[in-house]
Short mmCIF file of C-alpha atoms and ligand atoms in Angstrom, two decimals:
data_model
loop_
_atom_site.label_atom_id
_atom_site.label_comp_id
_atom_site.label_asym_id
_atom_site.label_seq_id
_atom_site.Cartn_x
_atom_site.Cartn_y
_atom_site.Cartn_z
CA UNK G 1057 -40.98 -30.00 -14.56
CA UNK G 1058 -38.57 -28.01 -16.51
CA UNK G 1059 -35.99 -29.48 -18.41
CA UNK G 1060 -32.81 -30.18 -16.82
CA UNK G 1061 -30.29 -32.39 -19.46
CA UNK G 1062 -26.47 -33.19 -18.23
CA UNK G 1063 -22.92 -34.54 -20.11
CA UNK G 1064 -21.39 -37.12 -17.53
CA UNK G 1065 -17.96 -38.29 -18.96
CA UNK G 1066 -15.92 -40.61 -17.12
CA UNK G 1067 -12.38 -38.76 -16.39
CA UNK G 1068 -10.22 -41.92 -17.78
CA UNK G 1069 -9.46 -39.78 -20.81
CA UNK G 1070 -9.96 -36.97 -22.72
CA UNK G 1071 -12.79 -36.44 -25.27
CA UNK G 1072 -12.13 -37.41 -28.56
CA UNK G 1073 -14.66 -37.22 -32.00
CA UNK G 1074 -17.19 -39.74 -30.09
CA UNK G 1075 -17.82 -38.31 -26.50
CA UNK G 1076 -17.91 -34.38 -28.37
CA UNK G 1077 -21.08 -36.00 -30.08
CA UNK G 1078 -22.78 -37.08 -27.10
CA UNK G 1079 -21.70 -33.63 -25.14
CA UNK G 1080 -23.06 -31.46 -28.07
CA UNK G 1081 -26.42 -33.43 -27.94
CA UNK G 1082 -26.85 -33.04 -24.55
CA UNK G 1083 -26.35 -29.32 -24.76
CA UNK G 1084 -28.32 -28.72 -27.75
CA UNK G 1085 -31.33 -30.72 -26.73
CA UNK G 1086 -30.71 -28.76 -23.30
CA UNK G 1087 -30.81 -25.35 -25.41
CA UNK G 1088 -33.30 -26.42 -27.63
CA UNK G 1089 -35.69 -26.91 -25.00
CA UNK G 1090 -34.79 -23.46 -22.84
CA UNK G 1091 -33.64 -25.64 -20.42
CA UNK G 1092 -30.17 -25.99 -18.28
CA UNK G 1093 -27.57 -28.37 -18.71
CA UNK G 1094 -25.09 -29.49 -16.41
CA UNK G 1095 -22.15 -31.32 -16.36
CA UNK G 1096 -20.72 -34.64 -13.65
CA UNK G 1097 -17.58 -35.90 -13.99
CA UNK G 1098 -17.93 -39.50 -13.21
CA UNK G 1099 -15.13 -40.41 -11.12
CA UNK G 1100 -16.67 -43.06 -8.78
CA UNK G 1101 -14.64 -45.78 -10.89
CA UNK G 1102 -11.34 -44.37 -8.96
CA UNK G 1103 -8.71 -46.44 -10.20
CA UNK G 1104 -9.80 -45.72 -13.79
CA UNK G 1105 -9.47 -42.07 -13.70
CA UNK G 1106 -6.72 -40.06 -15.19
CA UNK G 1107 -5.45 -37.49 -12.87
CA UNK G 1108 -5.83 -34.27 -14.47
CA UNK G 1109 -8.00 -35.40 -17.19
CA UNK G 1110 -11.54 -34.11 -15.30
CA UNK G 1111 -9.91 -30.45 -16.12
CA UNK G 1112 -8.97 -31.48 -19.44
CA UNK G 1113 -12.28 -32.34 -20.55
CA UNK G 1114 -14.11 -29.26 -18.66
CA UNK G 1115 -11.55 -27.21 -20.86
CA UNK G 1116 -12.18 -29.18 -23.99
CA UNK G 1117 -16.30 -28.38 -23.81
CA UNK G 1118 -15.35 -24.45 -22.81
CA UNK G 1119 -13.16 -24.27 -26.29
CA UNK G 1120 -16.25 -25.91 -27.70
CA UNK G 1121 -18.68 -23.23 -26.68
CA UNK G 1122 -20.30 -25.67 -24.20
CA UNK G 1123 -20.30 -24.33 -20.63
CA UNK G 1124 -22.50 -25.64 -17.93
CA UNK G 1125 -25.63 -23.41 -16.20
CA UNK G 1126 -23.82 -24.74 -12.89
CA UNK G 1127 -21.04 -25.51 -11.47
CA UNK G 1128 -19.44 -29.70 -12.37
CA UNK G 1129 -20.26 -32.03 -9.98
CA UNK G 1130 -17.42 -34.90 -8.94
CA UNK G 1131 -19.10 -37.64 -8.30
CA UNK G 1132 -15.86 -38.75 -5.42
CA UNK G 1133 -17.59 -35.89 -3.38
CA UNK G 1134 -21.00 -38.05 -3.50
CA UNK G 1135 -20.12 -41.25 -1.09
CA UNK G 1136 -22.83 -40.56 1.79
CA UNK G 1137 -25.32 -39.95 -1.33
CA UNK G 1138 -25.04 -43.21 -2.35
CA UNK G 1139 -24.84 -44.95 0.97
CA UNK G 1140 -27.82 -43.70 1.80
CA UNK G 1141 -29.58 -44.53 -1.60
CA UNK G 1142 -27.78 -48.48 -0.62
CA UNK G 1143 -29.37 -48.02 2.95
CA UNK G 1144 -32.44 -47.46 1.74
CA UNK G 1145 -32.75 -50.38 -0.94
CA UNK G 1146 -31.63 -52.82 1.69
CA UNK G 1147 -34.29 -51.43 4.07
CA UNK G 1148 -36.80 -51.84 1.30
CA UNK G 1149 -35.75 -55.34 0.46
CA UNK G 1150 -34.49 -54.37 -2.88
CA UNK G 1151 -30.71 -55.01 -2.37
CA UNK G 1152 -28.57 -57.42 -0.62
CA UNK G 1153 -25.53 -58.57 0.05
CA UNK G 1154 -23.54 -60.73 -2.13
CA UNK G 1155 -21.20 -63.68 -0.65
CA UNK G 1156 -19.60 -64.89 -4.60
CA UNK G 1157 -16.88 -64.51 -6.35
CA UNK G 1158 -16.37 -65.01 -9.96
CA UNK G 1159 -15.56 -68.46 -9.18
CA UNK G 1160 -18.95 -69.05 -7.12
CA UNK G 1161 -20.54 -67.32 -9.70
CA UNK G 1162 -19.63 -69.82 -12.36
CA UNK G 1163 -20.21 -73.27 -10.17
CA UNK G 1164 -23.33 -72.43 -9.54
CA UNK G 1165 -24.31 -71.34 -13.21
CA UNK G 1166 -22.18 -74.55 -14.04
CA UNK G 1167 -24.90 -76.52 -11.63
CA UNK G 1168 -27.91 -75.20 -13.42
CA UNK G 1169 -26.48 -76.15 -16.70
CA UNK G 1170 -26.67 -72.62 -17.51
CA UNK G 1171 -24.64 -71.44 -20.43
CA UNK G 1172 -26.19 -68.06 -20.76
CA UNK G 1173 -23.39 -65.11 -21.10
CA UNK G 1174 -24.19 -61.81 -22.25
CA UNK G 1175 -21.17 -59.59 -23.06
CA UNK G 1176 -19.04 -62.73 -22.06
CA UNK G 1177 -20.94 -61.78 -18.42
CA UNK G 1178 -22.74 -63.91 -16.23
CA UNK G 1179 -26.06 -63.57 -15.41
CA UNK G 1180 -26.34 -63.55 -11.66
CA UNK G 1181 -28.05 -66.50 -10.81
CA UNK G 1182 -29.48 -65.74 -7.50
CA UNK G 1183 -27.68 -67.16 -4.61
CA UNK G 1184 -27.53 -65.10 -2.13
CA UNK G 1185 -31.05 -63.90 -2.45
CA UNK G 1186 -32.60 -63.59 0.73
CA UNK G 1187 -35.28 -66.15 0.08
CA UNK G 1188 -32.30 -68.68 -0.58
CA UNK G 1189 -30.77 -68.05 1.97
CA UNK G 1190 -28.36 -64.93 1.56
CA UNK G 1191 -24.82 -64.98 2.37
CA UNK G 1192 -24.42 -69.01 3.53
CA UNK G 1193 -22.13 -67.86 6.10
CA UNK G 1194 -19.94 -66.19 4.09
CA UNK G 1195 -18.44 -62.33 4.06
CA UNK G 1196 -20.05 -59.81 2.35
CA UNK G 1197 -18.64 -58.81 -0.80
CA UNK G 1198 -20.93 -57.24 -3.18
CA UNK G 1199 -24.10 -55.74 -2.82
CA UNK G 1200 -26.83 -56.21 -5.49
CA UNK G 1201 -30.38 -55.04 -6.74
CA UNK G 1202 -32.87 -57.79 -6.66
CA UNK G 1203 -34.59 -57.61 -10.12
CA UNK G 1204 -37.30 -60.78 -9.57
CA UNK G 1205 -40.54 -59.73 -10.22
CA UNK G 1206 -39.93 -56.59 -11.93
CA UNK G 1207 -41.13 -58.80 -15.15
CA UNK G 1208 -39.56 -56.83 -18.55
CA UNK G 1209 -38.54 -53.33 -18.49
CA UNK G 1210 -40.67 -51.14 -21.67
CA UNK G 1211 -39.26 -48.26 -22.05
CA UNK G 1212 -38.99 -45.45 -24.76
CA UNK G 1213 -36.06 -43.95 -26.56
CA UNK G 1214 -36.47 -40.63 -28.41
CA UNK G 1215 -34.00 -41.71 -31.29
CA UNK G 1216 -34.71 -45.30 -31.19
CA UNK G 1217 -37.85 -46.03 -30.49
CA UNK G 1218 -39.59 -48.75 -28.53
CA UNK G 1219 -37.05 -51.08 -26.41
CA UNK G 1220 -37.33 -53.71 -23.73
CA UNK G 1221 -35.74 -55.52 -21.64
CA UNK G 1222 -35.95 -58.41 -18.98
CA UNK G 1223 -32.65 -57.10 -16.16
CA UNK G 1224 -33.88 -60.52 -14.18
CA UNK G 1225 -33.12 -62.82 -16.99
CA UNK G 1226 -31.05 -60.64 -19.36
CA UNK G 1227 -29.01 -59.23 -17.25
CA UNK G 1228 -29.70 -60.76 -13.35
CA UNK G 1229 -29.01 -59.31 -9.96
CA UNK G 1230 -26.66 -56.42 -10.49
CA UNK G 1231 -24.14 -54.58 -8.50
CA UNK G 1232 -24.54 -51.78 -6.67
CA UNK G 1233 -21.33 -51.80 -4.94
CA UNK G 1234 -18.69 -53.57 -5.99
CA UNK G 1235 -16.65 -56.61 -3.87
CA UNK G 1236 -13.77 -53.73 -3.51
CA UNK G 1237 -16.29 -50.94 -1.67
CA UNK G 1238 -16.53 -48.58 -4.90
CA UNK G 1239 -20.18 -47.64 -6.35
CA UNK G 1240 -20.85 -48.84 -9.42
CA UNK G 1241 -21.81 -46.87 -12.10
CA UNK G 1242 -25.99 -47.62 -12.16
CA UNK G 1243 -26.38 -46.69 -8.73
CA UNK G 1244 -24.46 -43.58 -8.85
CA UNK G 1245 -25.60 -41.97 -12.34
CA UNK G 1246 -29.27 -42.94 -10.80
CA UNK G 1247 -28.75 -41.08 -7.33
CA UNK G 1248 -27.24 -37.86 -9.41
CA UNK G 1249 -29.67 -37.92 -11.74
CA UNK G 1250 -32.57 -37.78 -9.33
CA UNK G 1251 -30.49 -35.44 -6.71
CA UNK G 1252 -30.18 -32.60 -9.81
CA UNK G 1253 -33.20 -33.29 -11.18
CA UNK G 1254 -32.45 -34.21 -14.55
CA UNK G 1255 -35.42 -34.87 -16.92
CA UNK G 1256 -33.75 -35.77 -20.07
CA UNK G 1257 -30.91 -38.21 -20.52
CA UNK G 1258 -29.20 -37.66 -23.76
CA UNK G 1259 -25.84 -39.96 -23.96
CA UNK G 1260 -24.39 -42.27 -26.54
CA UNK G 1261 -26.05 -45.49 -27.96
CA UNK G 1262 -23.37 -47.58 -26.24
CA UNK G 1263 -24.79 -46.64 -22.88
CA UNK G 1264 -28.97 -47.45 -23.94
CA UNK G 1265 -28.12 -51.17 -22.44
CA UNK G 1266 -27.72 -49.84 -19.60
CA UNK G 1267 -31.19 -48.09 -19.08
CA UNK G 1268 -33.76 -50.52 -17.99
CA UNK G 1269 -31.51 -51.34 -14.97
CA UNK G 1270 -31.48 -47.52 -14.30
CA UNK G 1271 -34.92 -47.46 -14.49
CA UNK G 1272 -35.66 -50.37 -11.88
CA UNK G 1273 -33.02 -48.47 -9.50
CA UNK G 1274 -35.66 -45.20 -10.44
CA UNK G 1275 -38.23 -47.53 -9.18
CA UNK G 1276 -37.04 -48.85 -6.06
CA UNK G 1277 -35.62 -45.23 -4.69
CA UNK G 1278 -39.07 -43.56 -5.75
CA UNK G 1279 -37.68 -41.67 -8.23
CA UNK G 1280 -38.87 -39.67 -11.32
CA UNK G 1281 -38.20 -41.48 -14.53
CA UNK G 1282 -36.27 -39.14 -17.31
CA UNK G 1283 -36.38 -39.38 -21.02
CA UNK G 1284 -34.34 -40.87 -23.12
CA UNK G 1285 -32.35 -40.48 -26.15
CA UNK G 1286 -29.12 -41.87 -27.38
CA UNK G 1287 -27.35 -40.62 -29.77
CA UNK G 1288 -25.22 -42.56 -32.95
CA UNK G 1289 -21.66 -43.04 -32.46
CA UNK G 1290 -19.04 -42.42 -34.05
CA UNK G 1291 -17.26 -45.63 -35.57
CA UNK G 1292 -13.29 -45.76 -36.02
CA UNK G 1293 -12.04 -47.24 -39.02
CA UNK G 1294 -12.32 -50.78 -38.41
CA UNK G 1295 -16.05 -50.07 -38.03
CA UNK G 1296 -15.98 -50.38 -34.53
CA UNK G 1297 -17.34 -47.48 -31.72
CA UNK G 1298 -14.74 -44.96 -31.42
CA UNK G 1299 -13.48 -45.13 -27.79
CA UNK G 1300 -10.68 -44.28 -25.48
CA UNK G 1301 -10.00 -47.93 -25.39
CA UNK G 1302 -9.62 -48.66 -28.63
CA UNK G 1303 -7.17 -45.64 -29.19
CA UNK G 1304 -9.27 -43.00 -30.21
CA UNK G 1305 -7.60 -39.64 -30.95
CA UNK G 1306 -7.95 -36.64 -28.27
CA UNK G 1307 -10.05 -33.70 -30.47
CA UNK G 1308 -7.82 -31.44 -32.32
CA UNK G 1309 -9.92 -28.45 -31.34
CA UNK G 1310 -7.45 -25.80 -33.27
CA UNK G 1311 -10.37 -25.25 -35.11
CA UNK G 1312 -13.66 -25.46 -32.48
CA UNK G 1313 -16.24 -24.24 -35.24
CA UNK G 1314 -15.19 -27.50 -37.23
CA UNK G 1315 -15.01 -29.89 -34.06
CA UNK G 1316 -18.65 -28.85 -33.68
CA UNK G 1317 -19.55 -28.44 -37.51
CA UNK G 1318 -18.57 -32.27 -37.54
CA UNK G 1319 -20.25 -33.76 -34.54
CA UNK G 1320 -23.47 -32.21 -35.76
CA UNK G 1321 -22.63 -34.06 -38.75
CA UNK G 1322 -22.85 -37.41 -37.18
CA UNK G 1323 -25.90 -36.05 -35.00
CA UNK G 1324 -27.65 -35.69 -38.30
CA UNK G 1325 -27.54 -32.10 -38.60
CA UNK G 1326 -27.22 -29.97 -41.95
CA UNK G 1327 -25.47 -26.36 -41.09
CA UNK G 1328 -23.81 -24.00 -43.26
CA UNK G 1329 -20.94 -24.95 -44.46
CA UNK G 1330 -18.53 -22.03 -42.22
CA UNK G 1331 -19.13 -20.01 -39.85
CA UNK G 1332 -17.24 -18.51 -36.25
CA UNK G 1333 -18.02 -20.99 -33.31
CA UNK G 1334 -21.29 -19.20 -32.38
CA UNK G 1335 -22.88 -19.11 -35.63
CA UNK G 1336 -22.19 -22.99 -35.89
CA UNK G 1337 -23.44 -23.94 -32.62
CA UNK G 1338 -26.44 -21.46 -32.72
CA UNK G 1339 -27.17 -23.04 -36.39
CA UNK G 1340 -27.22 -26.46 -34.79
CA UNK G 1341 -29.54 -25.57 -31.96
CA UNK G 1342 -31.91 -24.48 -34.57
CA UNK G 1343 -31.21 -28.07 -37.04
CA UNK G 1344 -31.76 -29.58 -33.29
CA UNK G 1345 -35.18 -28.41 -32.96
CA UNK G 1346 -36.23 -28.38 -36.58
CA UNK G 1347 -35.25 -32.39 -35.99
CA UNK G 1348 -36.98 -32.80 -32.66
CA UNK G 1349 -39.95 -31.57 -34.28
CA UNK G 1350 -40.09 -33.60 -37.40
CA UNK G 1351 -39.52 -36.47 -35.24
CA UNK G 1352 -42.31 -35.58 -32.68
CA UNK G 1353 -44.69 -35.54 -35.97
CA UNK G 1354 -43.11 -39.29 -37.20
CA UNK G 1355 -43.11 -40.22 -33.42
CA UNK G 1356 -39.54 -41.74 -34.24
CA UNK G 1357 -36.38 -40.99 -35.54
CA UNK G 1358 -34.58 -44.09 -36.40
CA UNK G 1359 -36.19 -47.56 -36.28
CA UNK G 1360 -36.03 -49.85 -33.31
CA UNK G 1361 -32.68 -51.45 -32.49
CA UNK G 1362 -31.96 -54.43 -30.46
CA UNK G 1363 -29.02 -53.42 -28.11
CA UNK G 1364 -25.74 -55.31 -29.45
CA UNK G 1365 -22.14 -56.38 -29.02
CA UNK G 1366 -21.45 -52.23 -28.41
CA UNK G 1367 -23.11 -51.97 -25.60
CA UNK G 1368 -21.43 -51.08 -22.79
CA UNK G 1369 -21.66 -50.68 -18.89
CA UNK G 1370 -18.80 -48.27 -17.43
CA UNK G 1371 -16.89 -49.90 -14.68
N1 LIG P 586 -19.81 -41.81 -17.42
C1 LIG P 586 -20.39 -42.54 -18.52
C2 LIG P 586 -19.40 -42.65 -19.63
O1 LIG P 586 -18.52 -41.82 -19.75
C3 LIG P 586 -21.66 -41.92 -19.05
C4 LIG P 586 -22.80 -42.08 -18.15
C5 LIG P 586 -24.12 -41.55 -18.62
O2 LIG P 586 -24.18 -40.64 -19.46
O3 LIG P 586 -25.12 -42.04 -18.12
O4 LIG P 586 -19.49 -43.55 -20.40
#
């Protein structure tokens, strides 16, 4: 299949030093492989979006040199997508409905004598499985993928090597739609993905968490599995990941050569020192492949991480 690689930024703010990383990758491993590349703004998380911000950011990569082979896709324009993708887990017996709240949640874990939180998250113990007998009477409010048997996830990462992961016991049931009726984000990034035909996921190492529960969605819809690679971030000054939330800066991009000069610094890339915004971005298409190959010959390019307390699952 030919390559197909996308940027997907949520539209709660504009790009600052860590999401131009991940959007440069994207692009150069899209150009580096003659491929296209293609941009979503991820807006399903509606009452985190910034109005005005999706055209922000779409100007932002333009002033950047980095302009999609098609037209953006909003993912608000996507519902009927998605409710078919929900239809047809439910009809498969891969996703239910979910009766708890964060208060049922927690009694029942509190039963079990469970303690286990990940990301100060509960793993979803189970309860309104079918086999135990679903909602108990109670209104819908969530629906969920049911991750028994799937046994642990193996998957590949083109940066960081071999990485697993057990979503039943790691991460439990999880939601596809949430208790107030929006998609959440694992079911929607796995629907677009498939529907455009993406073959290579390149996004930041915050989001590789969030992979082997893409992958079982992949699964259960019958979809084609991408690659993977995800990229370093970029860490503020108290050593934690750059992010909107934590304040990060908007890019100054007075100077777009240098925006670009310095996220293929953090991508690893050696370019000339100057150069006018094409030179620096056709440089780094070259360092991109010179890297991709190296790394094809050492079959990694960074050792194996376990995923940590940066990990992160957009709302
Ligand atoms: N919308 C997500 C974010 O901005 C990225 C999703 C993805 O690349 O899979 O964090």
């Amino acid at each position: 299949m030919s390559y197909s690689g996308r940027f997907a930024p949520s539209p709660t703010g504009p790009l600052h030093a860590g999401s131009l990383v991940a959007a440069l990758a994207s692009w150069l491993d899209a150009r580096a492989h003659g491929g296209r590349w293609l941009v979503r703004i991820e807006d399903v998380d509606r009452p985190r979006c910034v109005a005005g911000v999706d055209a922000v950011i779409l100007q932002q990569l333009a002033r950047c040199g980095l302009l999609p082979d098609a037209p953006p896709v909003w993912q608000s324009t996507r519902d009927a997508a998605y409710a078919q993708a929900l239809q047809t887990l439910v009809a498969g017996g891969s996703a239910y409905a979910c009766g708890c709240t964060r208060k049922d949640v927690d009694d029942a874990l509190a039963a079990q004598g469970v303690v286990h939180q990940r990301h100060g998250e509960r793993v979803y113990p189970g309860s309104c499985r079918p086999e135990r007998g679903g909602l108990h009477g109670r209104l819908a409010r969530a629906m969920r993928l049911h991750t028994g048997r799937s046994g642990p996830i193996d998957w590949h990462d083109r940066r960081l090597g071999a990485q697993r992961q057990n979503v039943e016991t790691e991460v439990g049931d999880f939601v596809l739609r949430r208790a107030d009726g929006l998609w959440a984000y694992q079911l929607a990034v796995v629907v677009d993905d498939g529907w455009r035909g993406v073959t290579d996921v390149v996004r930041g190492a915050d989001l590789a968490d969030n992979t082997p529960r893409q992958i079982l969605l992949q699964r259960a819809l019958g979809l084609p599995e991408p690659r993977y690679l995800h990229t370093p971030l970029v860490l503020g000054a108290d050593g934690n990941k750059l992010s909107k939330q934590n304040g990060a800066q908007a890019l100054d991009l007075a100077d777009p050569a240098l925006a670009v000069h310095q996220a293929a610094q953090v991508l690893g890339l050696a370019l000339p020192a100057t150069g006018t915004l094409a030179e620096t971005l056709a440089a780094a298409v070259r360092a991109w492949a010179g890297m991709m190959a190296g790394a094809a010959a050492s079959s990694s390019l960074a050792p194996p991480i376990t995923p940590h307390s940066e990990d992160r699952t957009p709302s």
